[in-house]
């Protein structure tokens, strides 16, 4: 008798959980996808999102359709919705940004990268790209995304697809991939400014700090200039060869960031991590300015250059921040959030189908990224799962 009652109780809890999930997901979709003009578009957005949340393993359109419908035509309908249906990526991501903003995100805007390996040369934007993190040259698409930090979680709220000149200068290729004429080649620093401008317009925030790894961007000076022009504070990983001028009296000659930082005596920093723990680490730091020509004015603003001293002299990222008068512990705590961004992208790849989109069109790529971002955000902020940056943020950079 007790066993029967236990089974009934378990069944009741499962039904309550399922009903609660459905109701919460329905309310969420009505908010995020309210800009979709047709009822069928909103219905398929709900179905695709649910498929991403409940389908295990590879999340092809066919498997998503099978998970949410017994109708054989659902596969084609979902494929049509993602790749061909005319709905606005920007409107969906704007609603997602507002929904996340209601959860009171921290004042850090993290910009991360998604490297999406592809076969062949037909997928929009595919090109040969040297991935610094893996040390390999990949045939892939490259996306830059904006992430807002909510407690220990980070959630994606915008994306840009990098288009190399091999695409933008090929009119036939652009036509086949349905790339708008307004889309031109932009270097990574320009995409970053584009994401910052869009977040600024959506949130009206003037105090958020931009966090991004640009250690492989040779023209990072343009990004620094653009952020300074926008009066936007930042913590940016910069290339070792970036020319800097030590702050102080006189007019010393520019030196590379790596050369200067190696001359500084290590000091101990106690860096607060996103999960509430502390990371005690030796760091090297120096107050610097950029050469006058880099920003087109003299004297330039004061910056802080800092890096972690790792065992066996293993190279660590060099960080440059406009928060020059903050402690190394404070700016190191911001830099540590970058590890969480990398972890989120990894979770989106493994559990939310980020790498599984089979379409080749420009609108389709953006639609897929919007849906995956919405699914991850729902699951993360609903409390069913979260990606902790603890394992990836034990080191300052």
mmCIF file of C-alpha atoms in Angstrom:
data_model
loop_
_atom_site.group_PDB
_atom_site.id
_atom_site.type_symbol
_atom_site.label_atom_id
_atom_site.label_comp_id
_atom_site.label_asym_id
_atom_site.label_seq_id
_atom_site.Cartn_x
_atom_site.Cartn_y
_atom_site.Cartn_z
ATOM 1 C CA UNK A 1 0.000 0.000 0.000
ATOM 2 C CA UNK A 2 2.792 2.363 0.891
ATOM 3 C CA UNK A 3 4.532 1.503 -2.367
ATOM 4 C CA UNK A 4 1.408 2.367 -4.349
ATOM 5 C CA UNK A 5 1.028 5.651 -2.498
ATOM 6 C CA UNK A 6 4.696 6.436 -3.120
ATOM 7 C CA UNK A 7 4.325 5.759 -6.842
ATOM 8 C CA UNK A 8 1.205 7.936 -7.005
ATOM 9 C CA UNK A 9 2.992 10.704 -5.127
ATOM 10 C CA UNK A 10 5.955 10.497 -7.505
ATOM 11 C CA UNK A 11 3.644 10.564 -10.528
ATOM 12 C CA UNK A 12 1.848 13.579 -9.084
ATOM 13 C CA UNK A 13 5.126 15.431 -8.528
ATOM 14 C CA UNK A 14 6.261 14.645 -12.078
ATOM 15 C CA UNK A 15 2.961 15.929 -13.488
ATOM 16 C CA UNK A 16 3.168 19.082 -11.377
ATOM 17 C CA UNK A 17 6.755 19.676 -12.510
ATOM 18 C CA UNK A 18 5.841 19.079 -16.167
ATOM 19 C CA UNK A 19 2.845 21.392 -15.976
ATOM 20 C CA UNK A 20 4.921 24.053 -14.238
ATOM 21 C CA UNK A 21 7.631 23.751 -16.892
ATOM 22 C CA UNK A 22 5.091 24.075 -19.709
ATOM 23 C CA UNK A 23 3.385 27.093 -18.159
ATOM 24 C CA UNK A 24 6.668 28.844 -17.422
ATOM 25 C CA UNK A 25 8.017 28.099 -20.908
ATOM 26 C CA UNK A 26 4.781 29.326 -22.464
ATOM 27 C CA UNK A 27 4.955 32.642 -20.601
ATOM 28 C CA UNK A 28 8.626 33.009 -21.466
ATOM 29 C CA UNK A 29 8.027 32.378 -25.184
ATOM 30 C CA UNK A 30 5.106 34.799 -25.268
ATOM 31 C CA UNK A 31 7.481 37.476 -23.984
ATOM 32 C CA UNK A 32 10.623 36.711 -25.995
ATOM 33 C CA UNK A 33 8.834 36.020 -29.303
ATOM 34 C CA UNK A 34 6.031 38.563 -29.075
ATOM 35 C CA UNK A 35 7.604 40.518 -31.951
ATOM 36 C CA UNK A 36 6.991 37.639 -34.392
ATOM 37 C CA UNK A 37 4.090 38.819 -36.471
ATOM 38 C CA UNK A 38 2.334 35.552 -37.291
ATOM 39 C CA UNK A 39 0.774 33.055 -34.923
ATOM 40 C CA UNK A 40 2.404 30.129 -36.721
ATOM 41 C CA UNK A 41 5.847 31.731 -36.283
ATOM 42 C CA UNK A 42 5.304 32.103 -32.537
ATOM 43 C CA UNK A 43 4.066 28.518 -32.312
ATOM 44 C CA UNK A 44 7.120 27.145 -34.128
ATOM 45 C CA UNK A 45 9.435 29.323 -32.018
ATOM 46 C CA UNK A 46 7.895 27.717 -28.930
ATOM 47 C CA UNK A 47 8.276 24.251 -30.463
ATOM 48 C CA UNK A 48 11.908 24.794 -31.469
ATOM 49 C CA UNK A 49 12.780 26.164 -28.045
ATOM 50 C CA UNK A 50 11.091 23.258 -26.291
ATOM 51 C CA UNK A 51 12.917 20.848 -28.582
ATOM 52 C CA UNK A 52 16.263 22.364 -27.619
ATOM 53 C CA UNK A 53 15.381 21.977 -23.941
ATOM 54 C CA UNK A 54 14.076 18.392 -23.953
ATOM 55 C CA UNK A 55 16.086 16.700 -26.723
ATOM 56 C CA UNK A 56 19.213 14.884 -25.598
ATOM 57 C CA UNK A 57 22.300 14.462 -27.757
ATOM 58 C CA UNK A 58 22.605 16.024 -31.205
ATOM 59 C CA UNK A 59 19.919 18.633 -31.820
ATOM 60 C CA UNK A 60 19.299 18.380 -35.543
ATOM 61 C CA UNK A 61 16.034 19.818 -36.815
ATOM 62 C CA UNK A 62 14.737 16.295 -37.399
ATOM 63 C CA UNK A 63 15.411 15.227 -33.811
ATOM 64 C CA UNK A 64 13.896 18.435 -32.423
ATOM 65 C CA UNK A 65 10.748 17.922 -34.486
ATOM 66 C CA UNK A 66 10.425 14.307 -33.374
ATOM 67 C CA UNK A 67 10.720 15.373 -29.730
ATOM 68 C CA UNK A 68 7.863 17.867 -29.874
ATOM 69 C CA UNK A 69 5.442 16.500 -32.505
ATOM 70 C CA UNK A 70 4.128 13.275 -34.043
ATOM 71 C CA UNK A 71 3.333 15.092 -37.288
ATOM 72 C CA UNK A 72 5.796 14.080 -40.058
ATOM 73 C CA UNK A 73 5.498 17.559 -41.554
ATOM 74 C CA UNK A 74 6.933 19.138 -38.382
ATOM 75 C CA UNK A 75 10.476 18.610 -39.646
ATOM 76 C CA UNK A 76 9.915 20.711 -42.731
ATOM 77 C CA UNK A 77 7.965 23.321 -40.773
ATOM 78 C CA UNK A 78 10.756 23.760 -38.229
ATOM 79 C CA UNK A 79 13.367 23.918 -40.969
ATOM 80 C CA UNK A 80 11.285 26.521 -42.800
ATOM 81 C CA UNK A 81 10.867 28.543 -39.603
ATOM 82 C CA UNK A 82 14.592 28.684 -38.859
ATOM 83 C CA UNK A 83 16.078 29.072 -42.323
ATOM 84 C CA UNK A 84 13.455 30.794 -44.469
ATOM 85 C CA UNK A 85 10.736 32.432 -42.366
ATOM 86 C CA UNK A 86 11.091 36.248 -42.299
ATOM 87 C CA UNK A 87 11.392 37.155 -38.615
ATOM 88 C CA UNK A 88 13.678 39.682 -36.982
ATOM 89 C CA UNK A 89 16.671 38.469 -34.968
ATOM 90 C CA UNK A 90 17.239 41.918 -33.441
ATOM 91 C CA UNK A 91 13.704 42.133 -32.035
ATOM 92 C CA UNK A 92 13.985 38.735 -30.366
ATOM 93 C CA UNK A 93 17.391 39.513 -28.843
ATOM 94 C CA UNK A 94 16.151 42.904 -27.658
ATOM 95 C CA UNK A 95 13.301 41.209 -25.785
ATOM 96 C CA UNK A 96 15.760 38.672 -24.388
ATOM 97 C CA UNK A 97 18.030 41.498 -23.209
ATOM 98 C CA UNK A 98 15.127 43.217 -21.453
ATOM 99 C CA UNK A 99 14.055 39.940 -19.838
ATOM 100 C CA UNK A 100 17.570 39.362 -18.494
ATOM 101 C CA UNK A 101 17.802 43.000 -17.362
ATOM 102 C CA UNK A 102 14.790 42.364 -15.107
ATOM 103 C CA UNK A 103 17.027 39.889 -13.236
ATOM 104 C CA UNK A 104 19.365 42.757 -12.285
ATOM 105 C CA UNK A 105 22.590 41.765 -14.066
ATOM 106 C CA UNK A 106 25.986 42.869 -12.793
ATOM 107 C CA UNK A 107 27.574 45.886 -14.533
ATOM 108 C CA UNK A 108 29.896 43.805 -16.728
ATOM 109 C CA UNK A 109 29.355 43.162 -20.433
ATOM 110 C CA UNK A 110 31.406 40.159 -21.469
ATOM 111 C CA UNK A 111 32.114 39.605 -25.164
ATOM 112 C CA UNK A 112 32.834 35.986 -26.056
ATOM 113 C CA UNK A 113 33.560 33.936 -29.170
ATOM 114 C CA UNK A 114 31.819 30.914 -30.602
ATOM 115 C CA UNK A 115 33.939 28.845 -33.002
ATOM 116 C CA UNK A 116 31.619 26.605 -35.041
ATOM 117 C CA UNK A 117 33.521 23.966 -37.061
ATOM 118 C CA UNK A 118 32.025 23.184 -40.476
ATOM 119 C CA UNK A 119 32.687 20.871 -43.395
ATOM 120 C CA UNK A 120 33.124 22.302 -46.864
ATOM 121 C CA UNK A 121 32.768 25.918 -47.937
ATOM 122 C CA UNK A 122 28.999 26.386 -48.241
ATOM 123 C CA UNK A 123 28.030 27.422 -44.703
ATOM 124 C CA UNK A 124 27.720 31.206 -44.492
ATOM 125 C CA UNK A 125 30.921 32.908 -43.316
ATOM 126 C CA UNK A 126 32.950 29.698 -43.165
ATOM 127 C CA UNK A 127 36.702 30.292 -43.423
ATOM 128 C CA UNK A 128 40.066 29.123 -42.149
ATOM 129 C CA UNK A 129 40.614 30.518 -38.673
ATOM 130 C CA UNK A 130 43.454 30.033 -36.199
ATOM 131 C CA UNK A 131 41.872 29.296 -32.829
ATOM 132 C CA UNK A 132 44.250 30.599 -30.177
ATOM 133 C CA UNK A 133 42.693 28.527 -27.370
ATOM 134 C CA UNK A 134 43.218 25.189 -29.133
ATOM 135 C CA UNK A 135 46.298 26.188 -31.141
ATOM 136 C CA UNK A 136 44.707 24.793 -34.327
ATOM 137 C CA UNK A 137 43.594 26.195 -37.659
ATOM 138 C CA UNK A 138 39.941 25.296 -38.184
ATOM 139 C CA UNK A 139 37.433 25.433 -41.030
ATOM 140 C CA UNK A 140 34.644 27.202 -39.180
ATOM 141 C CA UNK A 141 32.175 30.004 -38.663
ATOM 142 C CA UNK A 142 33.147 32.615 -36.073
ATOM 143 C CA UNK A 143 30.588 34.422 -33.963
ATOM 144 C CA UNK A 144 30.999 37.135 -31.330
ATOM 145 C CA UNK A 145 28.395 37.283 -28.583
ATOM 146 C CA UNK A 146 27.412 39.617 -25.752
ATOM 147 C CA UNK A 147 26.880 38.075 -22.316
ATOM 148 C CA UNK A 148 25.270 39.600 -19.245
ATOM 149 C CA UNK A 149 26.303 38.387 -15.793
ATOM 150 C CA UNK A 150 23.500 37.521 -13.351
ATOM 151 C CA UNK A 151 24.996 36.265 -10.096
ATOM 152 C CA UNK A 152 27.204 33.288 -10.968
ATOM 153 C CA UNK A 153 25.462 32.849 -14.329
ATOM 154 C CA UNK A 154 26.211 34.454 -17.673
ATOM 155 C CA UNK A 155 23.638 34.586 -20.447
ATOM 156 C CA UNK A 156 23.965 35.449 -24.169
ATOM 157 C CA UNK A 157 21.895 38.383 -25.400
ATOM 158 C CA UNK A 158 23.351 39.257 -28.835
ATOM 159 C CA UNK A 159 25.513 37.872 -31.655
ATOM 160 C CA UNK A 160 27.479 38.987 -34.704
ATOM 161 C CA UNK A 161 28.733 36.696 -37.476
ATOM 162 C CA UNK A 162 32.224 37.431 -38.737
ATOM 163 C CA UNK A 163 32.310 37.605 -42.538
ATOM 164 C CA UNK A 164 35.777 37.459 -44.161
ATOM 165 C CA UNK A 165 36.435 39.314 -47.404
ATOM 166 C CA UNK A 166 36.306 35.997 -49.287
ATOM 167 C CA UNK A 167 32.573 36.216 -48.650
ATOM 168 C CA UNK A 168 31.781 39.927 -48.765
ATOM 169 C CA UNK A 169 33.650 40.439 -52.045
ATOM 170 C CA UNK A 170 31.892 37.523 -53.750
ATOM 171 C CA UNK A 171 28.458 38.758 -54.864
ATOM 172 C CA UNK A 172 27.275 35.328 -55.984
ATOM 173 C CA UNK A 173 28.237 33.769 -52.690
ATOM 174 C CA UNK A 174 26.453 36.532 -50.795
ATOM 175 C CA UNK A 175 23.335 36.092 -52.898
ATOM 176 C CA UNK A 176 23.187 32.340 -52.326
ATOM 177 C CA UNK A 177 23.630 32.777 -48.551
ATOM 178 C CA UNK A 178 21.123 35.684 -48.484
ATOM 179 C CA UNK A 179 23.620 38.093 -46.958
ATOM 180 C CA UNK A 180 22.145 41.631 -46.987
ATOM 181 C CA UNK A 181 23.966 44.280 -48.999
ATOM 182 C CA UNK A 182 24.403 46.280 -45.784
ATOM 183 C CA UNK A 183 26.619 43.564 -44.314
ATOM 184 C CA UNK A 184 30.260 44.237 -45.041
ATOM 185 C CA UNK A 185 33.503 42.795 -43.730
ATOM 186 C CA UNK A 186 34.248 44.015 -40.214
ATOM 187 C CA UNK A 187 37.339 43.168 -38.175
ATOM 188 C CA UNK A 188 36.788 41.684 -34.725
ATOM 189 C CA UNK A 189 37.365 44.998 -32.961
ATOM 190 C CA UNK A 190 34.618 46.580 -35.077
ATOM 191 C CA UNK A 191 32.174 43.763 -34.274
ATOM 192 C CA UNK A 192 32.918 44.311 -30.594
ATOM 193 C CA UNK A 193 32.063 47.997 -30.831
ATOM 194 C CA UNK A 194 28.914 47.059 -32.726
ATOM 195 C CA UNK A 195 27.821 44.752 -29.901
ATOM 196 C CA UNK A 196 28.624 47.412 -27.307
ATOM 197 C CA UNK A 197 26.571 50.002 -29.184
ATOM 198 C CA UNK A 198 23.588 47.675 -29.442
ATOM 199 C CA UNK A 199 23.713 46.828 -25.740
ATOM 200 C CA UNK A 200 24.032 50.519 -24.908
ATOM 201 C CA UNK A 201 20.885 51.260 -26.906
ATOM 202 C CA UNK A 202 18.943 48.381 -25.358
ATOM 203 C CA UNK A 203 19.888 48.936 -21.722
ATOM 204 C CA UNK A 204 20.617 52.682 -21.456
ATOM 205 C CA UNK A 205 23.551 51.710 -19.231
ATOM 206 C CA UNK A 206 26.489 54.115 -19.140
ATOM 207 C CA UNK A 207 28.488 52.438 -16.369
ATOM 208 C CA UNK A 208 28.841 48.826 -17.512
ATOM 209 C CA UNK A 209 32.404 47.592 -18.038
ATOM 210 C CA UNK A 210 33.311 45.830 -21.307
ATOM 211 C CA UNK A 211 35.236 42.578 -20.862
ATOM 212 C CA UNK A 212 36.769 40.917 -23.924
ATOM 213 C CA UNK A 213 39.771 38.859 -24.981
ATOM 214 C CA UNK A 214 41.477 40.561 -27.929
ATOM 215 C CA UNK A 215 44.906 39.041 -27.406
ATOM 216 C CA UNK A 216 45.008 37.962 -31.065
ATOM 217 C CA UNK A 217 43.703 41.247 -32.524
ATOM 218 C CA UNK A 218 46.617 43.216 -34.022
ATOM 219 C CA UNK A 219 44.491 46.345 -34.388
ATOM 220 C CA UNK A 220 43.200 46.377 -30.809
ATOM 221 C CA UNK A 221 44.134 50.063 -30.637
ATOM 222 C CA UNK A 222 41.042 50.892 -32.696
ATOM 223 C CA UNK A 223 38.887 49.146 -30.100
ATOM 224 C CA UNK A 224 40.564 51.020 -27.248
ATOM 225 C CA UNK A 225 40.039 54.288 -29.089
ATOM 226 C CA UNK A 226 36.393 53.453 -29.806
ATOM 227 C CA UNK A 227 35.640 52.583 -26.189
ATOM 228 C CA UNK A 228 37.432 55.701 -24.925
ATOM 229 C CA UNK A 229 35.398 57.797 -27.355
ATOM 230 C CA UNK A 230 32.229 56.215 -25.968
ATOM 231 C CA UNK A 231 33.424 56.828 -22.386
ATOM 232 C CA UNK A 232 33.088 53.117 -21.749
ATOM 233 C CA UNK A 233 35.326 51.444 -19.163
ATOM 234 C CA UNK A 234 36.916 48.141 -20.122
ATOM 235 C CA UNK A 235 39.073 45.180 -19.131
ATOM 236 C CA UNK A 236 40.660 43.792 -22.323
ATOM 237 C CA UNK A 237 43.225 41.068 -22.956
ATOM 238 C CA UNK A 238 45.682 42.658 -25.378
ATOM 239 C CA UNK A 239 48.447 41.294 -27.654
ATOM 240 C CA UNK A 240 51.918 41.071 -26.082
ATOM 241 C CA UNK A 241 53.302 43.378 -28.774
ATOM 242 C CA UNK A 242 50.927 46.267 -27.961
ATOM 243 C CA UNK A 243 53.001 49.438 -27.622
ATOM 244 C CA UNK A 244 52.627 51.193 -24.260
ATOM 245 C CA UNK A 245 54.349 54.049 -22.471
ATOM 246 C CA UNK A 246 55.146 53.736 -18.748
ATOM 247 C CA UNK A 247 53.305 56.381 -16.754
ATOM 248 C CA UNK A 248 55.372 58.965 -14.898
ATOM 249 C CA UNK A 249 57.477 62.006 -15.458
ATOM 250 C CA UNK A 250 59.447 62.525 -18.616
ATOM 251 C CA UNK A 251 58.733 61.097 -22.029
ATOM 252 C CA UNK A 252 59.917 57.484 -22.115
ATOM 253 C CA UNK A 253 59.931 55.617 -25.397
ATOM 254 C CA UNK A 254 57.119 53.123 -26.128
ATOM 255 C CA UNK A 255 57.817 49.480 -25.331
ATOM 256 C CA UNK A 256 55.822 46.320 -25.843
ATOM 257 C CA UNK A 257 53.326 45.425 -23.123
ATOM 258 C CA UNK A 258 55.072 42.097 -22.476
ATOM 259 C CA UNK A 259 58.510 43.707 -22.198
ATOM 260 C CA UNK A 260 57.270 46.282 -19.690
ATOM 261 C CA UNK A 261 55.270 43.898 -17.515
ATOM 262 C CA UNK A 262 58.182 41.494 -17.147
ATOM 263 C CA UNK A 263 60.232 44.255 -15.491
ATOM 264 C CA UNK A 264 57.663 44.725 -12.715
ATOM 265 C CA UNK A 265 58.102 43.111 -9.302
ATOM 266 C CA UNK A 266 55.309 40.627 -8.461
ATOM 267 C CA UNK A 267 52.788 41.510 -5.780
ATOM 268 C CA UNK A 268 50.158 39.311 -4.163
ATOM 269 C CA UNK A 269 46.505 39.895 -5.041
ATOM 270 C CA UNK A 270 43.480 38.328 -3.345
ATOM 271 C CA UNK A 271 40.977 38.162 -6.190
ATOM 272 C CA UNK A 272 37.261 37.608 -5.419
ATOM 273 C CA UNK A 273 35.775 35.000 -7.771
ATOM 274 C CA UNK A 274 32.186 34.936 -9.080
ATOM 275 C CA UNK A 275 31.263 31.962 -6.864
ATOM 276 C CA UNK A 276 32.254 33.811 -3.693
ATOM 277 C CA UNK A 277 35.644 32.190 -3.237
ATOM 278 C CA UNK A 278 39.000 33.941 -3.389
ATOM 279 C CA UNK A 279 42.008 33.337 -5.576
ATOM 280 C CA UNK A 280 45.375 34.310 -4.082
ATOM 281 C CA UNK A 281 47.912 34.850 -6.834
ATOM 282 C CA UNK A 282 51.068 36.822 -7.641
ATOM 283 C CA UNK A 283 50.557 39.486 -10.300
ATOM 284 C CA UNK A 284 52.658 42.022 -12.144
ATOM 285 C CA UNK A 285 51.149 45.412 -12.876
ATOM 286 C CA UNK A 286 52.101 48.824 -14.229
ATOM 287 C CA UNK A 287 50.342 52.105 -14.924
ATOM 288 C CA UNK A 288 50.702 53.008 -18.602
ATOM 289 C CA UNK A 289 49.487 55.233 -21.375
ATOM 290 C CA UNK A 290 49.226 54.472 -25.052
ATOM 291 C CA UNK A 291 51.533 56.277 -27.483
ATOM 292 C CA UNK A 292 49.983 59.538 -28.669
ATOM 293 C CA UNK A 293 49.521 58.263 -32.215
ATOM 294 C CA UNK A 294 47.427 55.294 -31.052
ATOM 295 C CA UNK A 295 44.607 57.492 -29.795
ATOM 296 C CA UNK A 296 45.284 60.599 -31.823
ATOM 297 C CA UNK A 297 45.730 62.796 -28.760
ATOM 298 C CA UNK A 298 48.336 63.590 -26.124
ATOM 299 C CA UNK A 299 48.566 62.870 -23.286
ATOM 300 C CA UNK A 300 46.389 59.797 -23.443
ATOM 301 C CA UNK A 301 44.339 58.445 -20.545
ATOM 302 C CA UNK A 302 45.936 56.432 -17.782
ATOM 303 C CA UNK A 303 45.499 52.658 -17.949
ATOM 304 C CA UNK A 304 46.525 49.722 -15.794
ATOM 305 C CA UNK A 305 48.360 46.807 -17.379
ATOM 306 C CA UNK A 306 48.365 43.579 -15.367
ATOM 307 C CA UNK A 307 48.972 39.860 -15.666
ATOM 308 C CA UNK A 308 49.117 36.820 -13.439
ATOM 309 C CA UNK A 309 52.473 35.215 -12.670
ATOM 310 C CA UNK A 310 51.992 31.538 -13.410
ATOM 311 C CA UNK A 311 54.186 28.577 -12.383
ATOM 312 C CA UNK A 312 57.048 27.577 -14.681
ATOM 313 C CA UNK A 313 56.786 30.980 -16.386
ATOM 314 C CA UNK A 314 53.819 29.805 -18.424
ATOM 315 C CA UNK A 315 52.528 32.804 -20.426
ATOM 316 C CA UNK A 316 49.354 34.388 -19.070
ATOM 317 C CA UNK A 317 47.075 36.891 -20.808
ATOM 318 C CA UNK A 318 48.001 40.555 -20.558
ATOM 319 C CA UNK A 319 45.051 42.658 -19.437
ATOM 320 C CA UNK A 320 44.652 46.385 -20.004
ATOM 321 C CA UNK A 321 41.967 48.303 -18.140
ATOM 322 C CA UNK A 322 40.698 51.854 -18.039
ATOM 323 C CA UNK A 323 39.961 51.305 -14.313
ATOM 324 C CA UNK A 324 43.486 52.477 -13.554
ATOM 325 C CA UNK A 325 42.763 53.603 -10.002
ATOM 326 C CA UNK A 326 41.039 50.367 -8.979
ATOM 327 C CA UNK A 327 43.021 47.683 -7.181
ATOM 328 C CA UNK A 328 44.443 44.711 -9.050
ATOM 329 C CA UNK A 329 42.080 42.509 -7.031
ATOM 330 C CA UNK A 330 39.067 44.477 -8.299
ATOM 331 C CA UNK A 331 40.019 44.423 -11.979
ATOM 332 C CA UNK A 332 41.274 40.846 -11.654
ATOM 333 C CA UNK A 333 37.827 39.859 -10.415
ATOM 334 C CA UNK A 334 36.337 41.267 -13.613
ATOM 335 C CA UNK A 335 38.937 39.501 -15.772
ATOM 336 C CA UNK A 336 38.090 36.216 -14.046
ATOM 337 C CA UNK A 337 34.574 36.416 -15.492
ATOM 338 C CA UNK A 338 36.014 35.662 -18.932
ATOM 339 C CA UNK A 339 36.458 32.035 -17.906
ATOM 340 C CA UNK A 340 32.738 31.868 -17.200
ATOM 341 C CA UNK A 341 31.960 33.182 -20.685
ATOM 342 C CA UNK A 342 34.089 30.456 -22.238
ATOM 343 C CA UNK A 343 32.296 27.870 -20.080
ATOM 344 C CA UNK A 344 28.874 29.118 -21.184
ATOM 345 C CA UNK A 345 29.788 28.799 -24.867
ATOM 346 C CA UNK A 346 30.983 25.268 -24.133
ATOM 347 C CA UNK A 347 27.683 24.417 -22.441
ATOM 348 C CA UNK A 348 25.727 25.855 -25.365
ATOM 349 C CA UNK A 349 27.763 23.641 -27.694
ATOM 350 C CA UNK A 350 27.341 20.483 -25.647
ATOM 351 C CA UNK A 351 23.801 20.791 -24.292
ATOM 352 C CA UNK A 352 21.898 23.318 -26.412
ATOM 353 C CA UNK A 353 22.793 22.510 -30.020
ATOM 354 C CA UNK A 354 24.982 25.503 -30.779
ATOM 355 C CA UNK A 355 27.041 23.450 -33.254
ATOM 356 C CA UNK A 356 24.147 21.477 -34.739
ATOM 357 C CA UNK A 357 22.574 23.940 -37.171
ATOM 358 C CA UNK A 358 22.561 22.445 -40.664
ATOM 359 C CA UNK A 359 21.374 25.491 -42.606
ATOM 360 C CA UNK A 360 23.669 27.648 -44.693
ATOM 361 C CA UNK A 361 21.920 31.027 -44.927
ATOM 362 C CA UNK A 362 22.784 34.272 -43.136
ATOM 363 C CA UNK A 363 19.262 34.752 -41.674
ATOM 364 C CA UNK A 364 19.195 31.090 -40.648
ATOM 365 C CA UNK A 365 22.442 31.422 -38.688
ATOM 366 C CA UNK A 366 21.096 34.384 -36.750
ATOM 367 C CA UNK A 367 17.741 32.686 -36.138
ATOM 368 C CA UNK A 368 19.481 29.606 -34.774
ATOM 369 C CA UNK A 369 21.718 31.678 -32.504
ATOM 370 C CA UNK A 370 18.687 33.553 -31.161
ATOM 371 C CA UNK A 371 16.837 30.304 -30.386
ATOM 372 C CA UNK A 372 19.822 28.606 -28.748
ATOM 373 C CA UNK A 373 20.478 31.751 -26.677
ATOM 374 C CA UNK A 374 16.841 31.917 -25.596
ATOM 375 C CA UNK A 375 16.860 28.232 -24.624
ATOM 376 C CA UNK A 376 20.064 28.546 -22.622
ATOM 377 C CA UNK A 377 18.843 31.685 -20.862
ATOM 378 C CA UNK A 378 15.522 30.080 -19.938
ATOM 379 C CA UNK A 379 17.179 27.003 -18.506
ATOM 380 C CA UNK A 380 19.892 28.944 -16.715
ATOM 381 C CA UNK A 381 17.816 31.663 -15.077
ATOM 382 C CA UNK A 382 14.907 29.355 -14.337
ATOM 383 C CA UNK A 383 17.269 27.549 -11.992
ATOM 384 C CA UNK A 384 17.272 24.137 -13.674
ATOM 385 C CA UNK A 385 20.971 24.427 -14.394
ATOM 386 C CA UNK A 386 23.770 26.934 -14.232
ATOM 387 C CA UNK A 387 27.308 27.075 -15.530
ATOM 388 C CA UNK A 388 29.666 27.976 -12.729
ATOM 389 C CA UNK A 389 32.791 29.862 -13.658
ATOM 390 C CA UNK A 390 34.562 28.297 -10.657
ATOM 391 C CA UNK A 391 36.463 25.700 -12.622
ATOM 392 C CA UNK A 392 37.528 28.123 -15.322
ATOM 393 C CA UNK A 393 38.137 31.186 -13.154
ATOM 394 C CA UNK A 394 40.643 29.846 -10.673
ATOM 395 C CA UNK A 395 43.240 31.922 -12.467
ATOM 396 C CA UNK A 396 42.844 35.664 -12.808
ATOM 397 C CA UNK A 397 42.860 35.824 -16.643
#
